[in-house]
Tab-separated table of C-alpha atoms in Angstrom:
chain	number	residue	atom	x	y	z
A	1	MET	CA	19.491	-19.962	13.505
A	2	GLU	CA	20.199	-16.942	11.331
A	3	PHE	CA	19.238	-13.419	12.340
A	4	GLY	CA	18.183	-10.418	10.291
A	5	ILE	CA	17.011	-6.856	10.678
A	6	LEU	CA	14.227	-4.649	9.367
A	7	MET	CA	15.567	-1.293	8.246
A	8	GLY	CA	12.432	0.814	8.776
A	9	ASP	CA	11.500	4.480	8.505
A	10	GLN	CA	12.615	7.793	9.971
A	11	PRO	CA	10.773	11.048	10.802
A	12	VAL	CA	10.711	13.485	7.890
A	13	ALA	CA	12.223	16.098	10.218
A	14	SER	CA	15.471	14.209	9.723
A	15	SER	CA	17.165	15.136	6.443
A	16	ALA	CA	17.313	12.615	3.617
A	17	ARG	CA	21.125	12.650	3.776
A	18	GLU	CA	21.050	11.860	7.489
A	19	HIS	CA	18.543	9.093	6.799
A	20	LEU	CA	20.753	7.498	4.159
A	21	ASP	CA	23.773	7.751	6.447
A	22	LEU	CA	21.737	5.987	9.125
A	23	MET	CA	20.915	3.167	6.700
A	24	LEU	CA	24.553	2.718	5.680
A	25	ARG	CA	25.770	2.703	9.272
A	26	LYS	CA	22.996	0.311	10.219
A	27	ALA	CA	24.041	-2.112	7.472
A	28	GLU	CA	27.679	-1.945	8.570
A	29	ALA	CA	26.811	-2.481	12.240
A	30	ALA	CA	24.447	-5.355	11.447
A	31	GLN	CA	27.145	-7.210	9.532
A	32	ARG	CA	29.636	-6.618	12.312
A	33	ALA	CA	27.162	-8.046	14.807
A	34	GLY	CA	26.584	-11.226	12.777
A	35	PHE	CA	23.205	-10.528	11.149
A	36	THR	CA	22.837	-12.168	7.738
A	37	TYR	CA	19.535	-10.689	6.440
A	38	LEU	CA	18.897	-6.984	5.811
A	39	THR	CA	15.323	-6.138	4.851
A	40	ILE	CA	13.078	-3.116	4.394
A	41	GLY	CA	9.367	-2.524	3.851
A	42	GLN	CA	7.472	-0.067	1.675
A	43	HIS	CA	4.992	2.789	1.936
A	44	PHE	CA	3.913	5.665	-0.292
A	45	LEU	CA	3.025	9.263	0.661
A	46	TYR	CA	3.357	8.322	4.323
A	47	ASP	CA	2.494	11.019	6.826
A	48	GLY	CA	5.276	12.089	9.158
A	49	PHE	CA	7.795	9.364	8.360
A	50	ARG	CA	10.109	8.775	5.379
A	51	TRP	CA	10.318	5.358	3.755
A	52	PHE	CA	13.092	5.084	1.178
A	53	GLN	CA	11.887	2.951	-1.701
A	54	PRO	CA	13.301	-0.578	-1.334
A	55	VAL	CA	14.718	-1.441	-4.763
A	56	PRO	CA	17.119	1.528	-5.194
A	57	LEU	CA	18.036	1.532	-1.505
A	58	LEU	CA	18.846	-2.179	-1.445
A	59	ALA	CA	20.887	-1.812	-4.632
A	60	ARG	CA	22.947	0.851	-2.860
A	61	LEU	CA	23.334	-1.220	0.297
A	62	ALA	CA	24.356	-4.301	-1.675
A	63	ALA	CA	27.650	-2.630	-2.523
A	64	GLU	CA	28.485	-2.536	1.204
A	65	LEU	CA	27.584	-6.122	2.083
A	66	ASP	CA	29.653	-9.260	2.501
A	67	GLU	CA	28.887	-12.123	0.129
A	68	HIS	CA	27.054	-14.210	2.736
A	69	VAL	CA	24.589	-11.436	3.662
A	70	LYS	CA	21.195	-11.489	1.940
A	71	ILE	CA	18.910	-8.546	1.298
A	72	GLY	CA	15.160	-8.515	1.071
A	73	THR	CA	11.909	-6.615	0.867
A	74	THR	CA	9.709	-7.167	3.910
A	75	VAL	CA	7.305	-6.288	2.500
A	76	LEU	CA	6.633	-4.676	-0.863
A	77	ILE	CA	3.007	-3.644	-1.380
A	78	GLY	CA	2.670	-5.967	-4.332
A	79	PRO	CA	-0.794	-5.168	-5.738
A	80	VAL	CA	-0.065	-1.484	-6.446
A	81	HIS	CA	2.719	-2.446	-8.889
A	82	HIS	CA	2.548	-3.588	-12.491
A	83	PRO	CA	4.109	-7.080	-12.566
A	84	VAL	CA	6.325	-6.363	-15.583
A	85	VAL	CA	7.848	-3.252	-14.024
A	86	LEU	CA	8.280	-4.791	-10.587
A	87	GLY	CA	9.400	-8.145	-11.982
A	88	GLU	CA	12.162	-6.600	-14.079
A	89	GLU	CA	13.310	-4.337	-11.243
A	90	LEU	CA	13.551	-7.268	-8.842
A	91	ALA	CA	15.286	-9.475	-11.407
A	92	THR	CA	17.837	-6.715	-11.928
A	93	LEU	CA	18.303	-6.379	-8.174
A	94	ASP	CA	18.920	-10.108	-7.866
A	95	VAL	CA	21.665	-9.802	-10.503
A	96	VAL	CA	23.156	-6.737	-8.802
A	97	THR	CA	23.285	-8.597	-5.468
A	98	GLY	CA	24.805	-11.742	-6.953
A	99	GLY	CA	21.686	-13.831	-6.374
A	100	ARG	CA	21.146	-12.840	-2.734
A	101	LEU	CA	17.672	-11.268	-3.001
A	102	VAL	CA	14.617	-12.322	-1.005
A	103	VAL	CA	11.324	-10.997	-2.385
A	104	GLY	CA	8.937	-10.273	0.471
A	105	LEU	CA	5.431	-9.335	-0.676
A	106	GLY	CA	2.191	-8.374	1.010
A	107	THR	CA	-0.928	-6.289	0.463
A	108	GLY	CA	-0.312	-3.525	2.984
A	109	TYR	CA	-3.180	-2.092	5.004
A	110	LEU	CA	-3.662	1.523	3.885
A	111	PRO	CA	-6.520	2.118	1.398
A	112	GLN	CA	-5.181	5.562	0.452
A	113	GLU	CA	-2.050	4.018	-1.044
A	114	TYR	CA	-4.258	2.047	-3.417
A	115	ALA	CA	-6.491	5.032	-4.189
A	116	THR	CA	-3.442	7.132	-5.067
A	117	MET	CA	-2.242	4.477	-7.507
A	118	GLY	CA	-5.708	3.975	-8.999
A	119	VAL	CA	-5.802	0.362	-7.802
A	120	PRO	CA	-8.954	-1.116	-6.189
A	121	PHE	CA	-8.244	-1.903	-2.532
A	122	ASP	CA	-11.002	-4.533	-2.438
A	123	GLN	CA	-9.215	-6.525	-5.164
A	124	ARG	CA	-5.803	-6.531	-3.430
A	125	TYR	CA	-5.647	-10.261	-2.708
A	126	ARG	CA	-6.545	-11.320	-6.253
A	127	LEU	CA	-4.076	-8.749	-7.569
A	128	LEU	CA	-1.315	-10.150	-5.365
A	129	GLU	CA	-1.904	-13.705	-6.548
A	130	GLU	CA	-1.867	-12.725	-10.216
A	131	LEU	CA	1.165	-10.468	-9.719
A	132	ILE	CA	3.185	-13.404	-8.378
A	133	GLU	CA	2.024	-15.619	-11.240
A	134	VAL	CA	3.080	-13.090	-13.878
A	135	MET	CA	6.435	-12.270	-12.272
A	136	THR	CA	7.298	-15.963	-11.938
A	137	LYS	CA	6.650	-16.400	-15.673
A	138	LEU	CA	8.811	-13.362	-16.454
A	139	TRP	CA	11.633	-14.642	-14.291
A	140	SER	CA	11.706	-18.236	-15.511
A	141	SER	CA	10.804	-18.150	-19.244
A	142	ASP	CA	12.314	-16.737	-22.417
A	143	ARG	CA	8.877	-15.684	-23.647
A	144	VAL	CA	5.753	-14.928	-21.673
A	145	SER	CA	2.050	-15.169	-22.357
A	146	HIS	CA	-0.597	-14.345	-19.791
A	147	GLN	CA	-4.323	-13.782	-20.058
A	148	GLY	CA	-5.508	-12.865	-16.597
A	149	ARG	CA	-8.146	-10.817	-14.889
A	150	PHE	CA	-5.917	-7.771	-14.451
A	151	TRP	CA	-3.039	-8.153	-16.907
A	152	GLN	CA	-2.617	-9.542	-20.418
A	153	ILE	CA	0.645	-10.316	-22.201
A	154	ASP	CA	0.640	-11.857	-25.687
A	155	ASP	CA	3.748	-13.978	-26.322
A	156	LEU	CA	6.450	-11.398	-25.670
A	157	PRO	CA	10.170	-11.960	-25.039
A	158	THR	CA	11.658	-11.553	-21.584
A	159	HIS	CA	15.085	-9.986	-21.269
A	160	VAL	CA	15.940	-9.729	-17.549
A	161	HIS	CA	16.112	-12.923	-15.519
A	162	PRO	CA	17.189	-13.283	-11.876
A	163	LEU	CA	20.255	-15.357	-11.091
A	164	GLN	CA	18.157	-17.476	-8.723
A	165	GLN	CA	16.014	-19.819	-10.778
A	166	PRO	CA	13.145	-20.332	-11.228
A	167	ARG	CA	12.735	-17.289	-8.985
A	168	PRO	CA	14.189	-15.640	-5.897
A	169	PRO	CA	12.611	-16.888	-2.665
A	170	VAL	CA	9.162	-15.341	-2.265
A	171	TRP	CA	8.163	-14.543	1.309
A	172	LEU	CA	4.493	-13.677	1.751
A	173	GLY	CA	3.306	-11.729	4.755
A	174	ALA	CA	-0.071	-12.551	6.309
A	175	MET	CA	-1.825	-11.989	9.624
A	176	ARG	CA	-4.821	-14.338	9.472
A	177	GLU	CA	-5.727	-17.856	8.370
A	178	THR	CA	-6.936	-16.916	4.879
A	179	GLY	CA	-3.727	-15.017	4.198
A	180	VAL	CA	-1.577	-17.828	5.563
A	181	ARG	CA	-3.273	-20.269	3.189
A	182	ARG	CA	-2.583	-17.835	0.353
A	183	ALA	CA	1.077	-17.673	1.387
A	184	ALA	CA	1.224	-21.470	1.327
A	185	ARG	CA	-0.171	-21.602	-2.203
A	186	HIS	CA	1.690	-18.748	-3.853
A	187	GLY	CA	4.854	-18.141	-1.831
A	188	ASP	CA	7.849	-20.159	-0.765
A	189	VAL	CA	7.375	-19.325	2.919
A	190	TRP	CA	4.980	-17.390	5.143
A	191	THR	CA	6.578	-14.469	6.989
A	192	ILE	CA	5.260	-14.557	10.561
A	193	THR	CA	4.200	-11.090	11.725
A	194	PRO	CA	5.482	-9.648	15.014
A	195	GLN	CA	2.132	-9.032	16.724
A	196	GLN	CA	1.051	-12.675	16.914
A	197	THR	CA	1.497	-14.738	20.075
A	198	MET	CA	3.280	-18.069	19.969
A	199	ASP	CA	-0.007	-19.954	20.447
A	200	GLN	CA	-1.465	-18.130	17.452
A	201	VAL	CA	1.679	-18.826	15.429
A	202	ASP	CA	1.564	-22.538	16.309
A	203	ALA	CA	-1.988	-22.849	15.000
A	204	LEU	CA	-1.295	-20.877	11.838
A	205	ILE	CA	1.822	-22.899	11.023
A	206	ARG	CA	-0.338	-26.021	11.099
A	207	THR	CA	-2.771	-24.343	8.716
A	208	TYR	CA	0.139	-23.393	6.459
A	209	ALA	CA	1.590	-26.908	6.510
A	210	ALA	CA	-1.752	-28.539	5.697
A	211	GLU	CA	-2.195	-26.280	2.672
A	212	ARG	CA	1.348	-26.948	1.426
A	213	ARG	CA	1.038	-30.705	1.896
A	214	SER	CA	-2.279	-30.824	0.051
A	215	ARG	CA	-0.475	-29.402	-2.987
A	216	GLY	CA	2.704	-31.459	-2.676
A	217	LEU	CA	4.823	-28.401	-1.903
A	218	PRO	CA	7.953	-28.505	0.292
A	219	LEU	CA	8.034	-27.175	3.839
A	220	ASN	CA	10.886	-24.809	4.712
A	221	PRO	CA	11.599	-22.891	7.936
A	222	LEU	CA	9.456	-19.772	8.278
A	223	PRO	CA	10.917	-16.286	8.797
A	224	LEU	CA	9.814	-14.991	12.191
A	225	ARG	CA	9.534	-11.290	12.949
A	226	ARG	CA	9.833	-10.430	16.661
A	227	GLU	CA	10.569	-7.240	18.490
A	228	LEU	CA	13.445	-7.626	20.962
A	229	MET	CA	14.626	-5.484	23.838
A	230	ILE	CA	17.306	-6.404	26.372
A	231	GLY	CA	17.196	-4.721	29.777
A	232	ASP	CA	18.439	-5.271	33.297
A	233	GLY	CA	15.313	-7.372	33.831
A	234	PHE	CA	11.803	-7.739	32.469
A	235	ASP	CA	10.394	-4.463	33.825
A	236	ASP	CA	13.407	-2.494	32.659
A	237	ALA	CA	13.177	-4.083	29.193
A	238	VAL	CA	9.467	-3.141	28.976
A	239	SER	CA	10.305	0.436	29.954
A	240	ARG	CA	13.086	0.650	27.378
A	241	PHE	CA	10.868	-0.824	24.690
A	242	ALA	CA	8.008	1.556	25.490
A	243	ALA	CA	10.379	4.529	25.306
A	244	VAL	CA	11.274	3.800	21.670
A	245	ALA	CA	8.292	1.833	20.340
A	246	ARG	CA	5.103	3.179	21.885
A	247	GLY	CA	4.799	6.033	19.395
A	248	LYS	CA	5.017	3.619	16.479
A	249	TYR	CA	2.383	1.345	17.991
A	250	GLU	CA	0.124	4.383	18.363
A	251	ALA	CA	0.756	5.301	14.721
A	252	TYR	CA	-0.154	1.773	13.594
A	253	ALA	CA	-3.403	1.879	15.560
A	254	GLY	CA	-4.208	5.333	14.199
A	255	ARG	CA	-3.689	4.112	10.635
A	256	GLY	CA	-6.065	1.193	11.062
A	257	MET	CA	-3.794	-1.832	11.571
A	258	THR	CA	-6.460	-4.154	12.929
A	259	LEU	CA	-4.220	-6.227	15.192
A	260	LEU	CA	-3.458	-3.134	17.274
A	261	GLY	CA	-6.522	-1.297	18.528
A	262	ASP	CA	-6.716	1.684	20.837
A	263	ASP	CA	-7.203	-0.541	23.905
A	264	GLU	CA	-4.033	-2.493	23.144
A	265	VAL	CA	-2.029	0.704	22.790
A	266	ARG	CA	-3.411	2.161	26.041
A	267	ASN	CA	-2.456	-1.031	27.904
A	268	PHE	CA	0.978	-1.091	26.303
A	269	GLY	CA	2.779	-3.238	28.862
A	270	ASP	CA	0.172	-5.983	28.743
A	271	THR	CA	0.010	-5.771	24.948
A	272	VAL	CA	3.703	-6.364	24.320
A	273	ARG	CA	4.508	-8.964	26.969
A	274	ASP	CA	2.996	-11.854	24.986
A	275	HIS	CA	4.688	-11.206	21.645
A	276	VAL	CA	7.869	-9.198	22.296
A	277	ILE	CA	11.100	-10.802	23.503
A	278	LEU	CA	11.875	-8.933	26.738
A	279	GLY	CA	14.170	-9.375	29.737
A	280	ASP	CA	17.839	-9.529	30.539
A	281	ALA	CA	20.168	-11.140	28.005
A	282	GLU	CA	19.894	-14.619	29.510
A	283	ALA	CA	16.103	-14.446	29.592
A	284	CYS	CA	15.965	-13.256	25.976
A	285	ARG	CA	18.265	-16.076	24.848
A	286	LYS	CA	16.029	-18.587	26.642
A	287	GLN	CA	12.889	-17.200	25.011
A	288	ILE	CA	14.453	-17.508	21.559
A	289	ALA	CA	15.741	-21.018	22.323
A	290	ASP	CA	12.255	-22.018	23.501
A	291	ILE	CA	10.718	-20.677	20.295
A	292	ALA	CA	13.266	-22.567	18.181
A	293	ALA	CA	12.643	-25.771	20.149
A	294	ALA	CA	8.913	-25.500	19.533
A	295	LEU	CA	8.541	-24.089	16.015
A	296	PRO	CA	10.127	-24.558	12.549
A	297	VAL	CA	11.281	-20.964	12.185
A	298	GLY	CA	14.214	-18.976	10.846
A	299	PRO	CA	15.644	-16.500	10.274
A	300	LEU	CA	14.587	-14.366	13.230
A	301	LEU	CA	14.114	-10.761	12.107
A	302	VAL	CA	14.287	-7.929	14.643
A	303	ARG	CA	13.919	-4.161	14.415
A	304	PRO	CA	17.089	-2.406	15.637
A	305	HIS	CA	15.828	1.104	15.027
A	306	TRP	CA	12.624	2.955	15.859
A	307	PRO	CA	11.799	6.355	14.345
A	308	GLY	CA	13.669	9.048	16.229
A	309	MET	CA	16.640	6.910	17.235
A	310	ASP	CA	19.940	8.233	15.915
A	311	ALA	CA	22.737	6.256	14.272
A	312	GLU	CA	24.737	5.911	17.504
A	313	GLN	CA	21.772	4.453	19.380
A	314	THR	CA	21.054	2.032	16.543
A	315	GLU	CA	24.675	0.894	16.324
A	316	ALA	CA	24.761	0.384	20.095
A	317	TYR	CA	21.606	-1.742	19.929
A	318	LEU	CA	23.027	-3.895	17.133
A	319	ASP	CA	26.369	-4.350	18.886
A	320	HIS	CA	24.595	-5.347	22.106
A	321	VAL	CA	22.222	-7.814	20.435
A	322	GLY	CA	25.053	-9.239	18.374
A	323	ARG	CA	27.155	-9.834	21.459
A	324	GLU	CA	24.364	-11.138	23.727
A	325	ILE	CA	22.027	-12.905	21.278
A	326	VAL	CA	23.356	-13.502	17.747
A	327	GLN	CA	26.795	-14.844	18.598
A	328	PRO	CA	25.748	-17.075	21.543
A	329	LEU	CA	22.868	-18.563	19.497
A	330	ARG	CA	24.615	-18.934	16.151
A	331	ARG	CA	24.525	-22.750	16.420
A	332	LEU	CA	20.909	-22.882	17.604
A	333	GLU	CA	18.709	-25.077	15.409
A	334	SER	CA	14.953	-24.750	15.173
A	335	ARG	CA	12.547	-27.655	15.248
A	336	SER	CA	12.053	-29.410	11.939
A	337	PHE	CA	8.659	-29.360	10.269
A	338	ALA	CA	8.485	-33.155	10.542
A	339	ASP	CA	8.988	-33.061	14.313
A	340	PHE	CA	6.637	-30.109	14.687
A	341	LEU	CA	3.798	-31.856	12.876
A	342	GLU	CA	4.227	-35.029	14.909
A	343	ARG	CA	3.389	-33.088	18.065
A	344	PRO	CA	-0.331	-32.666	18.785
A	345	ALA	CA	-1.733	-29.174	18.347
A	346	GLY	CA	-1.949	-27.055	21.466
């Protein structure tokens, strides 16, 4: 089992220099702790919190990383980008990182980001599918032609190709069955979101596998996002998690993320207990081992930093998780897809 982190955002009250320093220290601490994936998401004109844009930030971080550490976008808001611009930027980033890029894509959930870019929010899924099709052509061919619904290219040369061929791994985020089927068709893996329970994940993995098999596509372990907090026991872990995470959950609900409504935020303890890894170190290790024994997942991606935490707190979290989780579980293997599909659903 490999482990990774999500880099995240920071309140705009923090200076941009302090924010960048936090990112650099976070990358250094993550490597020291044994994490092998560093990823970051994307937002535009985001109220109250600063999101550094992923491509330039990851290019900067790549200079600090060991050769076995991969970097990724989890996730880029794909449909608001032109596929030629984004495709060439990502191909360049794959070269800069020595072929260690993971391309995580999704549609996002904020209509105003689409309105700002002049992109129709109600067409986001069709845009995402065509974006991936065009970028794959750009990455894997010397010339490209495309006559699609949104973009047209008439037999033009390509000049920037990623080192990973035919393309870097494409991780597609999705929360519901339709999106998971889309991830199966157009991505290389489905990135499992952190708000889903293990029962929900089990059912959706079966949906994903059926779609892949129907098209003769290979089945690879699925990246799993989970929040993780170690405490002196379960109640202490819940309290610690609430202290750093509750505000972000409230922000998600306020911005319309449909998996987190006002009721779920008000009943925070009950909301998080069925999808967050919580407890003392031994209990957290057991929960992760149980997940790996049941599901074909990996890497496991956790968030080491919540907005408002400083660099010292983030480094302490990473050191603690590295010592108590990453190192003890470095030889843990998840269930294979073949074994998973042999087991009856439920």
